[in-house]
C-alpha cells in the first residue's frame, strides 16, 4: 500500500512532505520521492530504497517551495527503482502525479499514447495518468477538468494527487474505489492531503475523508469536493481524537512492542461507553440495531483477512455459543468469489483494522449485492469499511502502526463478545442472570491482560530457547484453536519462521508424523472446556520426543510437569480466554524477531494494509 502526502500553503513543502512520509513508513514501501514547485519549476527527488535515501538526495540537492507532493511506493508494476519511483512527470515537465492503486487498463492506454508519440520513461502503470492529463490540458481544459476527464478514463481503484506548474495555486486529488484512503487535512491558510491520518496529525486534527468516486480541488484557502461527474459535495469534517504522540513509539523499541503493551488501555477503550456493569447491559449504538431487526437475523457470516480473520474465528464461536445464531467465518478473498448463500436475513460482518483491505471490501460489496445487512468492526476512523456498512463497531484502539497486528486483534474479540450478548438480549434468548454474568466477566479483561504482559521477561527467555527454530507447530482446540493460527501468523510474518497452526484434534490424522526433537510444538492449554484434550495432546507430542511450549493457566502444575517451557496466563473465563492466551504468543514472536535482528515494524514483503487484490 503506497503512502501519499501533499501540502499547499505559505510554508516550504519539502520538510512537511518528508516528515509526513516518515509517519507513513509503517505501510511498507520499496522506493520514495517528492516533487516541489520551486521558482515556477517542478523539482523532483526520488529513488529506490528507504526515506533515508530520499533525505540524502534532498540534502545533497536542496529544494524549497510550495505546493509539494510526496510518495512511498510498494511496487506492483515495475521493479523498485529511481525510474519507477513516484512522482512521475509528464512530457512537458509541467505536470506531476503520485498514485496509490493499479490502472487496470494501463496497457491499452499506454499503447494508444505511444502511438500518438508519447515517450514513456518508466515501467509503471501510473505514468499513463500524467500523460492523459497533459493530453487533456493540450485540448484547452484546465487542470481540474483535465484531471476529471482522466479520472473517468482509467479503470481500477486509485488514490491520485496531481499538481501543475502552470496552476500553482491548487492540488487536485481523487479517490476511486478501494485503493486506500485519501484524507484531506484542514489547516489555517494551508491544507494537506495524505493517504492516512498520522502523516498530517501534527498539523491538524480536522480532516475530510474522500469517498470513492470523489475528487477535490485543494488550495491554501479552500477544499472543494465534487463527484467525478462534477456535482458539488458537502463533506463531513471529522475531528480526530488521536494525538500525534499516540502515533509515536514512546519508550518502546518498536511500534509492535508499544502496541502489545497498549492492550490494557486499548481494551479499556473498547469497553468504554458500551458496558453498563450496574444493570449488566451492552450498547453498541453505531450498529443502529433494533430488537425487531435482531430477531429477523437468520445467519451471520464473518469475513476478513489474516489476523482479522482469526479474530473472526473466535467471534464465530462466541456468536453461536451466546446468541445461538448460525455463524460462519469466511476468508474474504474466498467469500468474494464463492457465490455465497446470503440474503436480506443474513448479516455479513467484516473485520478490518485498516478498513481498506481490498479483499474485505470486495467481500462486503458481494454481501451488499446479495442483499445482506452489512456490519463492520473497524479501527481506522472514516475508512471505507466503516463508511459502506449499515452499522459499525469502532475498535477504538488508536492508531496501529506496526505491520503485525496486535491490539487490533484483541479488540474485535471483545467487540464480538459484546455483539453476541447484545444480539441474544435483543432476541430475548438470554436470561438476565446469564447476561449479567457474561457482562460482569468483561470487567476482568484489563487486569488479566496486564498481568499477562508483566510476564514479558519469562517469554523473552523462551524466545531465546527458540531463537534458531526453523519450523514449529501451534496447536489449539475450541475457543483457543484460532489463537494457534494467530500465534503462528505472528511468528511467520515478523520472524520469517515456518510456523504452522493446526486444530489439535487433527494431529492424529497425519501431522503428528512431523513430530521429532527438531519440531517445537506450542500447545495452547488454558483452563477451558478443552483442557483435558490438550493435556492428552501434550502427552502425544512428548511421547514422540517433541519439545512442548505450553500456554497454561497460572498454577496448572499438571501442564507444568509435562511441558518443556510454560507461558503462564492468569485465570480467565473461557469465552474471553483468547484475549489473554494470545498475549504471550504476541510477545514470543516479537522477541524471536528482535533476537534475530529483523525489521519488526516493517517486515519484508508486507504492508500494513493490502489495498490490492
Ligand atoms: C496481521 O498481523 C497482518 N498484518 C495481516 O494479516 C492483516 O491482519 C490483514 O492484512 C488484514 O488487515 P486489516 O485488518 O487492515 O483488514
XYZ file of C-alpha atoms in Angstrom, residues 56-483:
428
model
C 20.129 12.221 1.392
C 19.097 13.277 -2.129
C 17.277 16.335 -0.780
C 20.205 17.305 1.438
C 22.656 16.913 -1.457
C 20.472 18.969 -3.765
C 18.002 21.019 -1.684
C 14.582 22.058 -2.971
C 12.260 24.595 -1.383
C 8.847 25.770 -2.451
C 5.111 25.102 -2.416
C 2.950 23.212 -3.220
C 4.586 19.827 -2.868
C 3.657 16.137 -3.037
C 5.467 13.019 -1.837
C 5.100 9.258 -2.183
C 6.340 5.972 -0.760
C 5.851 3.166 -3.276
C 5.108 -0.520 -2.732
C 5.873 -1.854 -6.205
C 3.106 -3.522 -8.206
C 4.031 -2.752 -11.847
C 7.724 -2.087 -12.457
C 10.574 -3.029 -10.139
C 11.624 -0.735 -7.275
C 13.981 1.768 -8.971
C 14.565 5.518 -9.425
C 12.802 5.498 -12.802
C 9.737 3.754 -11.396
C 9.601 5.709 -8.139
C 6.926 8.369 -7.868
C 6.351 11.280 -8.528
C 6.043 10.954 -12.307
C 6.392 13.957 -14.624
C 4.590 14.310 -17.948
C 6.320 15.103 -21.241
C 6.053 18.880 -20.723
C 7.653 18.723 -17.304
C 4.830 20.967 -16.047
C 2.529 18.335 -14.522
C 3.316 15.694 -11.880
C 1.388 12.804 -10.335
C 1.625 10.467 -7.339
C -0.677 7.467 -7.181
C -1.835 4.615 -4.971
C -3.587 1.710 -6.726
C -3.470 -0.020 -10.113
C -4.521 1.398 -13.513
C -6.098 -1.826 -14.735
C -6.340 -0.623 -18.364
C -2.866 0.877 -18.462
C -1.551 -1.379 -21.234
C -4.155 -0.265 -23.774
C -3.805 3.362 -22.653
C -0.026 3.113 -22.925
C -0.321 1.685 -26.438
C -2.689 4.468 -27.512
C -0.450 7.166 -26.055
C 2.693 5.642 -27.523
C 1.009 5.514 -30.943
C 0.414 9.259 -30.530
C 4.104 9.830 -29.921
C 4.226 9.852 -26.133
C 7.560 8.601 -24.797
C 7.319 6.689 -21.512
C 10.128 6.986 -19.003
C 9.060 4.233 -16.588
C 7.572 0.732 -16.455
C 4.748 1.825 -14.208
C 1.006 1.876 -14.800
C 0.918 5.257 -13.024
C 2.721 7.188 -15.766
C -0.260 6.927 -18.123
C -2.190 9.185 -15.728
C 0.050 12.226 -16.128
C 0.232 11.805 -19.917
C -3.555 11.619 -20.158
C -3.858 14.803 -18.085
C -1.365 16.588 -20.327
C -3.306 15.490 -23.405
C -6.485 16.957 -21.910
C -4.670 20.170 -20.953
C -3.408 20.460 -24.537
C -7.030 20.360 -25.695
C -7.684 23.522 -23.708
C -9.010 22.154 -20.405
C -7.730 23.461 -17.076
C -6.098 21.156 -14.527
C -9.359 20.403 -12.714
C -11.262 19.452 -15.863
C -8.279 17.624 -17.400
C -7.925 15.627 -14.197
C -11.643 14.865 -14.083
C -11.613 13.552 -17.632
C -8.576 11.374 -16.815
C -10.092 10.013 -13.604
C -13.019 8.773 -15.657
C -10.823 7.169 -18.327
C -8.732 4.947 -16.059
C -10.042 1.639 -14.693
C -9.296 0.183 -11.275
C -9.049 1.553 -7.760
C -6.945 4.637 -7.059
C -5.801 7.403 -4.768
C -4.341 10.117 -7.048
C -2.729 13.533 -6.430
C -1.743 15.911 -9.261
C -0.191 19.343 -9.423
C 0.866 21.663 -12.266
C 3.487 24.403 -12.529
C 1.027 26.360 -14.661
C -1.665 26.349 -11.941
C 0.464 26.603 -8.783
C -2.430 27.665 -6.577
C -4.002 24.213 -6.435
C -3.561 20.494 -5.974
C -6.134 18.115 -7.479
C -6.772 14.708 -5.937
C -9.251 11.859 -6.199
C -10.300 8.610 -4.622
C -11.688 5.918 -6.944
C -12.668 2.533 -5.477
C -10.807 0.883 -2.622
C -7.113 1.556 -3.095
C -6.572 3.072 0.301
C -7.852 6.339 1.672
C -7.389 9.958 0.644
C -7.537 12.180 3.716
C -7.746 15.985 3.405
C -6.393 17.987 6.365
C -7.794 21.454 7.033
C -5.205 23.971 8.260
C -5.188 27.737 8.770
C -4.271 29.267 5.403
C -2.830 25.942 4.362
C -4.212 22.480 3.564
C -2.909 18.943 3.493
C -3.505 15.692 1.631
C -2.463 12.242 2.828
C -3.256 8.571 2.430
C -3.576 8.197 6.209
C -4.105 10.351 9.275
C -0.684 10.030 11.027
C 1.013 11.914 8.141
C -0.800 15.173 8.913
C -1.814 14.826 12.556
C 0.918 17.189 13.781
C -0.604 19.950 11.620
C -4.336 19.450 12.042
C -6.935 17.164 13.539
C -9.728 18.410 11.249
C -9.983 16.039 8.337
C -12.224 15.091 5.428
C -12.244 11.535 4.085
C -12.786 11.427 0.337
C -15.398 8.860 -0.602
C -14.977 6.597 -3.609
C -15.536 8.393 -6.946
C -14.946 11.798 -5.415
C -12.292 14.367 -6.276
C -11.106 17.523 -4.542
C -9.526 20.788 -5.642
C -7.307 21.918 -2.764
C -5.983 25.471 -2.475
C -4.385 27.016 0.590
C -7.676 28.670 1.471
C -10.269 26.124 0.365
C -11.051 22.452 -0.209
C -13.724 21.891 -2.842
C -15.069 18.320 -3.018
C -17.008 17.080 -6.038
C -18.129 13.838 -7.587
C -16.233 12.731 -10.680
C -19.267 13.967 -12.606
C -18.715 17.476 -11.197
C -21.548 17.670 -8.660
C -20.581 19.646 -5.555
C -20.327 17.619 -2.335
C -20.590 18.974 1.218
C -18.150 16.695 3.040
C -18.291 15.789 6.710
C -15.422 17.268 8.727
C -14.112 14.815 11.345
C -12.171 15.835 14.445
C -9.525 13.181 15.114
C -9.146 12.492 18.827
C -5.768 10.798 18.435
C -2.800 12.998 19.244
C 0.456 12.930 17.304
C 2.257 11.346 20.276
C -0.137 8.396 20.182
C 1.282 7.564 16.794
C 4.867 7.626 18.090
C 6.845 4.808 19.740
C 7.328 6.384 23.154
C 9.765 4.412 25.319
C 9.358 1.249 23.263
C 11.850 -0.084 20.706
C 9.187 -0.826 18.131
C 5.609 0.145 17.407
C 4.696 -3.520 17.749
C 6.040 -3.738 21.312
C 4.268 -0.495 22.201
C 1.005 -1.722 20.753
C 1.273 -5.087 22.540
C 1.631 -3.212 25.814
C -1.108 -0.748 24.908
C -3.684 -3.531 25.076
C -4.669 -2.784 28.670
C -5.617 0.725 27.593
C -6.988 -0.222 24.188
C -9.248 -2.901 25.677
C -10.398 -0.443 28.318
C -11.281 1.899 25.441
C -13.032 -0.954 23.640
C -15.321 -1.383 26.637
C -15.753 2.336 27.300
C -19.296 3.591 26.882
C -20.572 0.182 25.841
C -20.861 -1.783 29.075
C -23.123 -0.890 31.982
C -21.802 -3.059 34.797
C -24.636 -1.967 37.082
C -27.518 -3.317 35.049
C -25.402 -5.800 33.115
C -26.207 -4.390 29.701
C -24.350 -3.804 26.446
C -24.924 -0.960 23.992
C -23.391 -0.703 20.520
C -25.091 2.443 19.201
C -23.222 2.583 15.899
C -24.909 -0.690 14.875
C -28.341 1.018 14.801
C -29.823 -2.382 15.712
C -33.421 -2.784 16.888
C -34.900 -5.808 18.598
C -37.064 -6.436 15.555
C -34.044 -6.373 13.230
C -32.087 -8.632 15.584
C -34.923 -11.181 15.682
C -35.035 -11.277 11.870
C -31.385 -12.296 11.528
C -31.079 -15.935 10.470
C -27.339 -16.173 9.836
C -24.128 -14.242 10.417
C -21.160 -14.568 8.075
C -17.952 -13.054 9.366
C -15.454 -12.140 6.657
C -11.902 -10.773 6.942
C -8.254 -11.412 6.084
C -5.214 -12.520 8.061
C -5.250 -11.678 11.734
C -8.703 -10.141 11.430
C -9.969 -13.474 10.071
C -8.569 -15.291 13.100
C -10.392 -12.838 15.330
C -13.477 -13.776 13.338
C -12.824 -17.475 14.007
C -13.165 -16.697 17.727
C -16.190 -14.464 17.154
C -17.933 -17.201 15.210
C -17.845 -19.455 18.264
C -18.981 -16.652 20.575
C -21.969 -15.725 18.404
C -23.085 -19.334 18.086
C -22.482 -20.112 21.766
C -24.050 -16.987 23.271
C -26.567 -15.811 20.664
C -27.365 -19.244 19.179
C -27.390 -17.766 15.659
C -25.802 -19.875 12.894
C -22.461 -18.216 12.220
C -19.588 -18.950 9.861
C -16.254 -17.278 9.165
C -15.253 -16.996 5.507
C -11.839 -15.713 4.415
C -12.683 -12.577 2.418
C -10.598 -13.484 -0.645
C -12.627 -16.697 -0.894
C -16.020 -15.303 0.097
C -15.972 -12.672 -2.647
C -15.862 -15.361 -5.363
C -17.888 -18.113 -3.696
C -21.374 -17.043 -4.820
C -22.278 -17.067 -1.110
C -25.693 -18.048 0.202
C -26.623 -14.819 1.924
C -29.784 -12.718 1.680
C -31.742 -9.991 3.460
C -31.963 -12.173 6.579
C -28.161 -12.522 6.703
C -25.573 -10.322 8.304
C -22.169 -10.024 6.671
C -19.791 -8.837 9.393
C -16.421 -7.560 8.122
C -13.479 -7.158 10.477
C -10.649 -4.878 9.410
C -8.092 -2.763 11.246
C -7.412 -0.504 8.267
C -10.912 -0.654 6.838
C -9.261 -0.521 3.429
C -8.291 -4.150 2.713
C -9.335 -4.746 -0.876
C -10.470 -8.351 -0.391
C -12.522 -7.485 2.657
C -14.178 -4.514 0.943
C -14.938 -6.679 -2.067
C -16.484 -9.290 0.219
C -18.659 -6.576 1.734
C -19.727 -5.469 -1.715
C -20.635 -9.085 -2.579
C -22.727 -9.228 0.578
C -24.403 -5.964 -0.387
C -25.098 -7.302 -3.875
C -26.883 -10.281 -2.311
C -28.987 -8.060 -0.078
C -27.291 -8.851 3.219
C -27.091 -6.463 6.161
C -23.515 -5.134 6.286
C -21.754 -4.598 9.592
C -18.104 -3.873 10.197
C -15.677 -3.878 13.111
C -13.030 -1.342 12.094
C -10.195 0.617 13.695
C -9.446 3.332 11.138
C -11.963 6.122 11.609
C -13.656 7.132 8.376
C -12.286 4.201 6.380
C -14.240 2.606 3.571
C -15.287 -0.483 5.562
C -16.755 1.820 8.193
C -18.487 4.084 5.696
C -20.140 1.489 3.450
C -21.529 -0.614 6.329
C -25.110 -0.350 7.620
C -23.683 -0.445 11.135
C -20.245 -0.452 12.677
C -18.383 -1.233 15.878
C -15.288 1.008 16.022
C -12.363 -0.898 17.576
C -11.268 2.288 19.385
C -7.646 1.127 19.862
C -5.994 4.285 18.484
C -3.567 4.079 15.548
C -1.968 0.669 14.994
C 1.308 1.319 13.186
C 3.199 -1.985 13.415
C 2.518 -4.150 10.364
C 1.909 -7.136 12.654
C -1.497 -6.550 14.146
C -1.816 -6.990 17.921
C -4.218 -4.621 19.709
C -6.462 -4.689 16.636
C -6.720 -8.439 17.168
C -7.781 -8.412 20.807
C -10.221 -5.517 20.422
C -12.513 -7.342 17.943
C -12.505 -10.398 20.228
C -14.161 -8.278 22.895
C -16.316 -6.439 20.337
C -17.720 -9.775 19.085
C -18.280 -10.983 22.651
C -20.314 -7.835 23.337
C -22.116 -8.200 19.998
C -23.112 -11.778 20.830
C -24.558 -10.674 24.173
C -26.425 -7.775 22.540
C -27.882 -9.991 19.818
C -29.044 -12.599 22.346
C -30.507 -9.913 24.576
C -32.406 -8.218 21.721
C -33.692 -11.588 20.530
C -34.850 -12.465 24.045
C -32.802 -15.664 24.156
C -30.577 -14.736 27.099
C -31.863 -14.902 30.667
C -30.904 -11.976 32.886
C -28.710 -13.998 35.224
C -26.590 -15.342 32.363
C -26.399 -11.948 30.740
C -25.266 -10.268 33.939
C -22.638 -12.951 34.462
C -21.282 -12.622 30.912
C -21.150 -8.835 31.212
C -19.500 -8.964 34.620
C -16.699 -11.114 33.194
C -15.720 -8.207 30.928
C -14.584 -6.303 33.987
C -11.688 -8.750 34.373
C -10.142 -8.074 30.961
C -7.801 -5.117 31.575
C -6.413 -6.753 34.720
C -5.757 -10.228 33.281
C -4.173 -8.731 30.159
C -1.983 -6.502 32.315
C -0.869 -9.481 34.382
C -0.040 -11.482 31.255
C 2.038 -8.582 29.931
C 4.011 -8.429 33.177
C 5.447 -11.854 32.314
C 7.305 -10.480 29.270
C 10.734 -11.334 30.733
C 9.724 -15.008 31.074
C 8.540 -15.032 27.468
C 11.817 -13.487 26.359
C 13.689 -16.423 27.947
C 11.592 -18.881 25.926
C 12.270 -16.779 22.825
C 15.980 -17.227 23.449
C 15.477 -21.004 23.617
C 13.664 -20.875 20.269
C 15.818 -18.269 18.548
C 17.196 -20.681 15.935
C 13.948 -22.530 15.329
C 13.227 -23.228 11.671
C 9.838 -24.927 11.870
C 7.254 -25.123 14.582
C 3.664 -26.145 15.181
C 0.938 -24.274 17.058
C -1.915 -26.397 18.399
C -5.187 -25.304 19.985
C -8.766 -26.504 20.441
C -12.197 -24.955 20.720
C -12.255 -21.257 21.516
C -8.449 -21.203 21.542
C -7.944 -23.027 18.243
C -7.913 -19.667 16.363
C -5.188 -18.489 18.743
